[in-house]
């Protein structure tokens, strides 16, 4: 019978783009859910955050930060800043392009991702933020 | 017990990149579903549309449109256009990079997004389009 | 009553960016699931792969490959390569920006996408790879 389990994860991140590995928290949520096969969806709360997967090692982290800042550079003019003066026009654009959510498979009670594939939460805002990631697990127990 | 509810949303959009806030329609679908906790997945129908979340205010909308046109500019050569002559090669590339779907959490009967985080449907095509967004809600009633 | 069905798809891809249409396999999984209305989530295993939807014709495929290589060009310096010397720093960045997962609707026993909208698996790695896509279907039978 299909069951559903929800959990809220909180992560502290530095000024954007900053990112952290949330795979341990996702694995813990799967264990607590008791769900063996199904899917885990994760969504970050707020319009200047995003989620994706990477090989979480310092080189890829640095390369991804640089690429994110190339997509929407911090130093140029943004219409958002002209109106709101909060200096984070680039943060909004970066987060929108990466997207707020991912869905990952659960098989035999485990997160079914690659050995060198970790789920990461990204803060794009121009100051440190505590970010909430909402996790919803659906599947057979 | 886990329930499922489907709804189809129709939105009219101008020549791409054009976008509109579909959060009110998603909230309405959640109310009609009677589902209190779970997840809402939304997918846009067609290969020149995409979905994401943003702070829906005119500045961010303008900034995002500009960034999308930088990712795949309308004025350059595309192999798609050489074969099909429909002038929307950039539309296909833009939509593929942003992606067709998002998944958002439902908690206590409400869409659990940030206060300034709205779900948006984007038309990338080079003429106005009526777009269909298919919404699927799964969770406990 | 809500049911759940899982399937693993295997695809062989050339050096990145290379992509293939996985729509036939998704449709086959839906038929085997017996699920009539709901959603299909798909996630690629490994940190140098991604999923999206496109109009699968040679022109768009060529345009998208070029755009992906513009996002993170193969020829420039990457911190990942300085540490690991495997020449695929760009592959990691490209895959992270596109994202590992999509969610598509199922209506009346069929995949509800546009007529010219196909689901594609992308290999970004710098050598041919056999890629696994994990499919999870949730809905009413």
Coordinates of C-alpha atoms in Angstrom, one line a residue:
Chain A
X1 CA 0.0 0.0 0.0
X2 CA 1.3 3.4 -1.0
X3 CA 2.3 5.6 2.0
X4 CA 3.5 9.3 2.2
X5 CA 6.0 10.9 4.6
X6 CA 7.0 14.5 5.0
X7 CA 10.0 16.1 6.6
X8 CA 11.5 19.6 6.8
X9 CA 15.3 20.0 6.6
X10 CA 17.1 23.2 7.7
X11 CA 20.5 24.2 6.3
X12 CA 22.7 27.2 7.0
X13 CA 24.4 28.7 4.0
X14 CA 26.8 31.5 3.4
X15 CA 26.4 34.4 0.8
X16 CA 25.5 33.1 -2.6
X17 CA 26.3 31.2 -4.5
X18 CA 26.9 28.8 -1.6
X19 CA 25.9 25.2 -1.4
X20 CA 25.9 22.2 0.9
X21 CA 25.4 18.5 0.6
X22 CA 21.9 17.5 1.9
X23 CA 22.2 13.8 1.0
X24 CA 22.7 12.6 4.6
X25 CA 19.5 14.4 5.6
X26 CA 17.6 12.8 2.7
X27 CA 18.9 9.3 3.6
X28 CA 17.8 9.9 7.2
X29 CA 14.3 10.9 6.0
X30 CA 14.0 7.8 3.9
X31 CA 15.0 5.6 6.9
X32 CA 12.4 7.3 9.1
X33 CA 9.7 7.0 6.5
X34 CA 10.0 3.2 6.4
X35 CA 9.3 3.5 2.6
X36 CA 11.3 0.9 0.6
X37 CA 10.5 1.8 -3.0
X38 CA 9.2 5.0 -4.5
X39 CA 10.3 8.6 -4.9
X40 CA 11.6 11.5 -2.8
X41 CA 10.8 15.0 -4.0
X42 CA 12.6 17.9 -2.4
X43 CA 11.8 21.6 -2.9
X44 CA 13.6 24.6 -1.4
X45 CA 11.5 27.4 0.2
X46 CA 12.2 30.9 -1.1
X47 CA 12.9 32.4 -4.5
X48 CA 16.7 32.8 -4.2
X49 CA 17.4 29.1 -3.5
X50 CA 17.7 26.1 -5.8
X51 CA 18.4 22.3 -5.7
X52 CA 20.4 20.0 -8.0
X53 CA 22.8 17.1 -7.8
X54 CA 26.6 17.2 -8.2
X55 CA 29.7 15.2 -7.3
X56 CA 30.2 17.0 -4.0
X57 CA 34.0 17.6 -4.0
X58 CA 35.7 21.0 -3.6
X59 CA 36.6 21.3 -7.3
X60 CA 33.1 20.8 -8.7
X61 CA 31.7 23.1 -6.0
X62 CA 34.1 25.9 -7.1
X63 CA 33.4 25.3 -10.8
X64 CA 29.7 25.3 -10.3
X65 CA 29.8 28.5 -8.3
X66 CA 31.7 30.2 -11.1
X67 CA 29.3 28.9 -13.7
X68 CA 26.3 30.1 -11.7
X69 CA 27.8 33.6 -11.5
X70 CA 28.4 33.6 -15.2
X71 CA 24.7 32.8 -15.9
X72 CA 23.7 36.0 -14.0
X73 CA 26.7 38.0 -12.8
X74 CA 26.4 39.9 -9.5
X75 CA 27.9 43.2 -10.8
X76 CA 25.6 44.1 -13.7
X77 CA 22.3 46.1 -13.7
X78 CA 19.1 44.4 -12.7
X79 CA 15.5 45.9 -12.9
X80 CA 14.8 44.2 -9.6
X81 CA 17.5 46.2 -7.9
X82 CA 16.4 49.4 -9.5
X83 CA 13.1 49.0 -7.7
X84 CA 14.0 47.2 -4.5
X85 CA 17.7 48.3 -3.9
X86 CA 18.5 45.0 -2.1
X87 CA 21.4 44.1 -4.4
X88 CA 20.2 40.6 -5.2
X89 CA 18.8 40.8 -8.7
X90 CA 21.3 38.2 -9.9
X91 CA 20.3 35.9 -7.0
X92 CA 16.7 35.8 -8.3
X93 CA 17.7 35.1 -11.9
X94 CA 20.2 32.4 -10.9
X95 CA 17.7 30.5 -8.7
X96 CA 15.0 30.7 -11.4
X97 CA 17.3 29.2 -14.0
X98 CA 18.4 26.3 -11.8
X99 CA 14.9 25.6 -10.4
X100 CA 13.5 24.9 -6.9
X101 CA 13.0 21.1 -7.0
X102 CA 14.4 17.6 -7.7
X103 CA 12.9 14.2 -7.6
X104 CA 15.1 11.2 -6.7
X105 CA 14.3 7.4 -6.7
X106 CA 14.2 5.2 -3.7
X107 CA 14.9 1.5 -4.2
X108 CA 15.3 -1.2 -1.6
X109 CA 15.1 1.4 1.2
X110 CA 18.0 3.5 -0.1
X111 CA 18.4 6.6 -2.1
X112 CA 19.1 5.4 -5.7
X113 CA 21.7 7.9 -6.9
X114 CA 25.2 7.5 -8.2
X115 CA 28.1 6.8 -5.8
X116 CA 29.5 10.2 -6.6
X117 CA 26.2 12.0 -7.0
X118 CA 25.0 14.1 -4.1
X119 CA 21.9 16.3 -3.6
X120 CA 22.8 19.9 -2.9
X121 CA 20.9 23.0 -1.7
X122 CA 22.1 26.3 -3.1
X123 CA 21.7 29.7 -1.6
X124 CA 21.9 32.4 -4.3
X125 CA 21.1 35.4 -2.0
X126 CA 23.7 38.1 -1.4
X127 CA 23.8 37.3 2.4
X128 CA 23.9 34.2 4.5
X129 CA 20.5 32.4 4.8
X130 CA 19.1 29.6 6.7
X131 CA 17.2 27.6 4.1
X132 CA 14.3 25.2 4.5
X133 CA 14.1 22.2 2.2
X134 CA 10.7 20.3 2.2
X135 CA 11.0 16.6 1.6
X136 CA 8.0 14.5 0.5
X137 CA 8.4 10.7 0.2
X138 CA 5.8 8.6 -1.6
X139 CA 6.0 4.8 -2.1
X140 CA 5.5 1.3 -0.7
X141 CA 6.5 0.5 2.8
Chain B
X1 CA -4.7 7.0 3.0
X2 CA -2.8 8.4 0.0
X3 CA -5.0 10.0 -2.6
X4 CA -4.3 11.5 -6.0
X5 CA -5.9 14.4 -7.8
X6 CA -5.4 15.8 -11.3
X7 CA -6.2 19.1 -12.9
X8 CA -5.5 20.9 -16.1
X9 CA -4.6 24.6 -16.1
X10 CA -4.8 26.8 -19.2
X11 CA -2.8 30.1 -19.5
X12 CA -2.6 32.6 -22.3
X13 CA 0.9 33.9 -22.9
X14 CA 2.5 36.4 -25.3
X15 CA 5.5 35.9 -27.6
X16 CA 8.4 34.4 -25.7
X17 CA 9.9 34.8 -23.4
X18 CA 6.7 35.7 -21.7
X19 CA 5.6 34.4 -18.3
X20 CA 2.7 34.4 -15.9
X21 CA 2.1 33.6 -12.2
X22 CA 0.1 30.3 -11.9
X23 CA 0.2 30.2 -8.1
X24 CA -3.5 31.1 -7.7
X25 CA -4.5 28.2 -9.9
X26 CA -2.2 25.7 -8.0
X27 CA -3.7 26.9 -4.7
X28 CA -7.1 26.4 -6.1
X29 CA -6.3 22.9 -7.3
X30 CA -5.0 22.0 -3.8
X31 CA -8.2 23.2 -2.2
X32 CA -10.3 21.2 -4.6
X33 CA -8.1 18.1 -4.0
X34 CA -8.9 18.0 -0.3
X35 CA -5.3 16.8 0.2
X36 CA -3.6 18.2 3.3
X37 CA 0.0 17.0 3.1
X38 CA 1.9 15.8 0.1
X39 CA 3.3 17.2 -3.1
X40 CA 2.1 18.9 -6.3
X41 CA 3.9 18.2 -9.5
X42 CA 3.3 20.5 -12.5
X43 CA 4.4 20.0 -16.1
X44 CA 3.9 22.2 -19.1
X45 CA 2.7 20.6 -22.3
X46 CA 4.8 21.4 -25.4
X47 CA 8.5 21.6 -26.1
X48 CA 8.7 25.5 -26.1
X49 CA 7.4 26.0 -22.6
X50 CA 8.9 25.7 -19.1
X51 CA 8.1 26.0 -15.4
X52 CA 10.1 27.5 -12.5
X53 CA 9.5 29.7 -9.4
X54 CA 10.4 33.4 -9.0
X55 CA 9.5 36.4 -6.9
X56 CA 6.8 37.6 -9.3
X57 CA 7.4 41.3 -9.5
X58 CA 8.0 43.3 -12.7
X59 CA 11.8 43.8 -12.1
X60 CA 12.5 40.0 -11.7
X61 CA 10.3 39.3 -14.6
X62 CA 12.2 41.6 -16.8
X63 CA 15.6 40.4 -15.5
X64 CA 14.6 36.7 -16.1
X65 CA 13.4 37.4 -19.7
X66 CA 16.7 39.1 -20.5
X67 CA 18.7 36.2 -19.0
X68 CA 16.7 33.6 -20.9
X69 CA 17.4 35.5 -24.1
X70 CA 21.1 35.5 -23.3
X71 CA 21.1 31.7 -22.8
X72 CA 19.8 31.2 -26.4
X73 CA 19.5 34.5 -28.3
X74 CA 16.7 34.9 -30.9
X75 CA 18.9 36.5 -33.6
X76 CA 21.6 33.8 -34.2
X77 CA 21.6 30.7 -36.5
X78 CA 19.9 27.5 -35.4
X79 CA 20.0 24.1 -37.1
X80 CA 16.3 23.7 -36.3
X81 CA 15.4 26.8 -38.3
X82 CA 17.5 25.8 -41.2
X83 CA 15.3 22.7 -41.5
X84 CA 11.9 24.0 -40.4
X85 CA 12.0 27.8 -41.1
X86 CA 9.7 28.6 -38.2
X87 CA 12.1 31.0 -36.5
X88 CA 11.9 29.5 -33.1
X89 CA 15.2 27.6 -32.7
X90 CA 16.0 29.7 -29.7
X91 CA 12.7 28.8 -28.1
X92 CA 13.4 25.1 -28.1
X93 CA 16.9 25.5 -26.6
X94 CA 15.6 27.9 -23.9
X95 CA 12.8 25.6 -22.8
X96 CA 15.1 22.6 -22.7
X97 CA 17.6 24.3 -20.5
X98 CA 14.9 25.5 -18.0
X99 CA 13.0 22.2 -18.0
X100 CA 9.3 21.3 -18.2
X101 CA 8.4 20.5 -14.6
X102 CA 8.5 21.5 -10.9
X103 CA 7.4 19.7 -7.7
X104 CA 6.2 21.7 -4.8
X105 CA 5.3 20.7 -1.2
X106 CA 1.8 20.8 0.3
X107 CA 1.6 21.2 4.1
X108 CA -1.5 21.7 6.3
X109 CA -3.6 22.1 3.1
X110 CA -1.5 24.9 1.7
X111 CA 1.2 25.3 -0.9
X112 CA 4.4 25.4 1.1
X113 CA 6.5 28.0 -0.8
X114 CA 8.2 31.2 0.3
X115 CA 6.0 34.4 0.7
X116 CA 7.7 35.9 -2.3
X117 CA 8.1 32.7 -4.3
X118 CA 5.5 32.2 -7.1
X119 CA 5.2 29.4 -9.6
X120 CA 5.4 30.7 -13.2
X121 CA 4.7 29.2 -16.6
X122 CA 7.0 30.5 -19.4
X123 CA 6.2 30.6 -23.1
X124 CA 9.5 30.6 -25.2
X125 CA 7.8 30.3 -28.6
X126 CA 8.1 33.2 -31.0
X127 CA 4.3 33.9 -31.1
X128 CA 1.5 34.0 -28.5
X129 CA 0.5 30.6 -27.2
X130 CA -2.2 29.2 -25.0
X131 CA -0.4 26.8 -22.7
X132 CA -1.6 23.8 -20.8
X133 CA -0.1 23.0 -17.4
X134 CA -1.0 19.5 -16.0
X135 CA -1.1 19.4 -12.2
X136 CA -0.9 16.1 -10.2
X137 CA -1.4 16.2 -6.5
X138 CA -0.5 13.2 -4.3
X139 CA -0.8 13.0 -0.5
X140 CA -3.0 12.4 2.5
X141 CA -6.5 13.9 2.7
Chain C
X1 CA -6.6 3.4 -4.9
X2 CA -3.2 4.9 -5.4
X3 CA -0.5 2.5 -6.7
X4 CA 3.2 2.8 -7.4
X5 CA 5.4 1.1 -10.0
X6 CA 9.1 1.3 -10.6
X7 CA 11.2 0.5 -13.6
X8 CA 14.9 0.9 -14.5
X9 CA 15.8 2.0 -18.1
X10 CA 19.3 1.6 -19.6
X11 CA 20.5 3.7 -22.5
X12 CA 23.9 3.8 -24.3
X13 CA 25.1 7.3 -25.1
X14 CA 28.2 8.7 -26.8
X15 CA 30.7 11.2 -25.5
X16 CA 28.9 14.3 -24.2
X17 CA 26.9 16.2 -24.8
X18 CA 25.0 13.3 -26.4
X19 CA 21.3 12.6 -26.0
X20 CA 18.6 10.1 -26.8
X21 CA 14.9 9.9 -26.8
X22 CA 13.6 7.8 -23.9
X23 CA 9.9 8.5 -24.6
X24 CA 9.2 5.0 -26.0
X25 CA 10.6 3.4 -22.8
X26 CA 8.6 5.8 -20.6
X27 CA 5.4 4.9 -22.5
X28 CA 6.2 1.2 -22.2
X29 CA 6.7 1.6 -18.4
X30 CA 3.3 3.3 -18.1
X31 CA 1.6 0.5 -20.0
X32 CA 3.2 -2.1 -17.7
X33 CA 2.2 -0.2 -14.6
X34 CA -1.5 -0.3 -15.4
X35 CA -1.7 3.2 -14.0
X36 CA -4.2 5.4 -15.8
X37 CA -3.9 8.8 -14.1
X38 CA -1.0 10.2 -12.1
X39 CA 2.6 11.1 -12.6
X40 CA 5.8 9.7 -13.8
X41 CA 9.1 10.8 -12.3
X42 CA 12.4 10.0 -13.9
X43 CA 15.9 10.6 -12.6
X44 CA 19.2 9.8 -14.1
X45 CA 21.8 8.0 -12.0
X46 CA 25.2 9.7 -11.9
X47 CA 26.5 13.3 -11.6
X48 CA 27.3 13.8 -15.3
X49 CA 23.9 13.0 -16.7
X50 CA 20.7 15.1 -17.0
X51 CA 17.1 14.8 -18.2
X52 CA 14.8 17.3 -20.0
X53 CA 12.2 17.4 -22.8
X54 CA 12.7 18.6 -26.4
X55 CA 11.3 18.3 -29.8
X56 CA 13.5 15.4 -30.8
X57 CA 14.6 16.2 -34.3
X58 CA 18.2 16.6 -35.6
X59 CA 18.2 20.4 -35.7
X60 CA 17.1 20.9 -32.1
X61 CA 19.5 18.1 -30.9
X62 CA 22.4 20.0 -32.6
X63 CA 21.3 23.4 -31.2
X64 CA 20.9 22.0 -27.7
X65 CA 24.3 20.3 -27.8
X66 CA 25.9 23.6 -28.8
X67 CA 24.0 25.6 -26.1
X68 CA 25.1 23.1 -23.4
X69 CA 28.7 23.4 -24.5
X70 CA 28.4 27.2 -24.3
X71 CA 27.1 27.0 -20.7
X72 CA 30.2 25.2 -19.6
X73 CA 32.8 24.9 -22.5
X74 CA 35.0 21.8 -22.6
X75 CA 38.2 23.7 -23.3
X76 CA 38.6 26.0 -20.3
X77 CA 40.1 25.4 -16.8
X78 CA 38.1 23.6 -14.1
X79 CA 39.1 23.1 -10.5
X80 CA 37.7 19.6 -10.7
X81 CA 40.2 18.7 -13.4
X82 CA 43.1 20.3 -11.5
X83 CA 42.4 17.8 -8.7
X84 CA 41.2 14.7 -10.6
X85 CA 42.8 15.0 -14.1
X86 CA 39.8 13.2 -15.7
X87 CA 39.1 16.0 -18.2
X88 CA 35.4 16.2 -17.4
X89 CA 35.0 19.4 -15.3
X90 CA 32.6 20.9 -17.9
X91 CA 30.5 17.7 -17.7
X92 CA 29.8 18.1 -14.0
X93 CA 28.8 21.8 -14.4
X94 CA 26.6 21.1 -17.4
X95 CA 24.7 18.3 -15.7
X96 CA 24.2 20.3 -12.5
X97 CA 22.7 23.2 -14.4
X98 CA 20.3 21.1 -16.4
X99 CA 19.3 18.9 -13.4
X100 CA 18.8 15.2 -12.8
X101 CA 15.1 14.8 -12.9
X102 CA 11.7 15.5 -14.6
X103 CA 8.1 14.8 -13.7
X104 CA 5.5 14.2 -16.4
X105 CA 1.8 13.7 -16.2
X106 CA -0.1 10.5 -17.1
X107 CA -3.7 10.9 -18.2
X108 CA -6.1 8.2 -19.5
X109 CA -3.2 5.7 -19.5
X110 CA -1.0 7.8 -21.7
X111 CA 2.0 10.1 -21.2
X112 CA 0.5 13.6 -21.4
X113 CA 3.2 15.5 -23.3
X114 CA 3.0 17.6 -26.5
X115 CA 3.0 15.8 -29.8
X116 CA 6.5 17.2 -30.6
X117 CA 7.8 17.0 -27.0
X118 CA 10.0 14.0 -26.2
X119 CA 11.8 13.1 -22.9
X120 CA 15.6 12.9 -23.4
X121 CA 18.5 11.5 -21.4
X122 CA 21.7 13.5 -21.8
X123 CA 25.3 12.2 -21.2
X124 CA 27.6 15.1 -20.4
X125 CA 30.7 12.9 -19.6
X126 CA 33.7 13.1 -21.9
X127 CA 33.4 9.4 -23.0
X128 CA 30.6 7.1 -23.9
X129 CA 28.5 5.9 -21.0
X130 CA 25.7 3.5 -20.4
X131 CA 23.2 5.5 -18.3
X132 CA 20.5 4.3 -15.9
X133 CA 17.2 6.2 -15.7
X134 CA 15.0 5.3 -12.7
X135 CA 11.3 5.7 -13.4
X136 CA 8.7 5.9 -10.6
X137 CA 5.0 6.0 -11.5
X138 CA 2.4 6.9 -8.9
X139 CA -1.4 7.1 -9.6
X140 CA -4.7 5.4 -9.9
X141 CA -5.0 2.1 -11.7

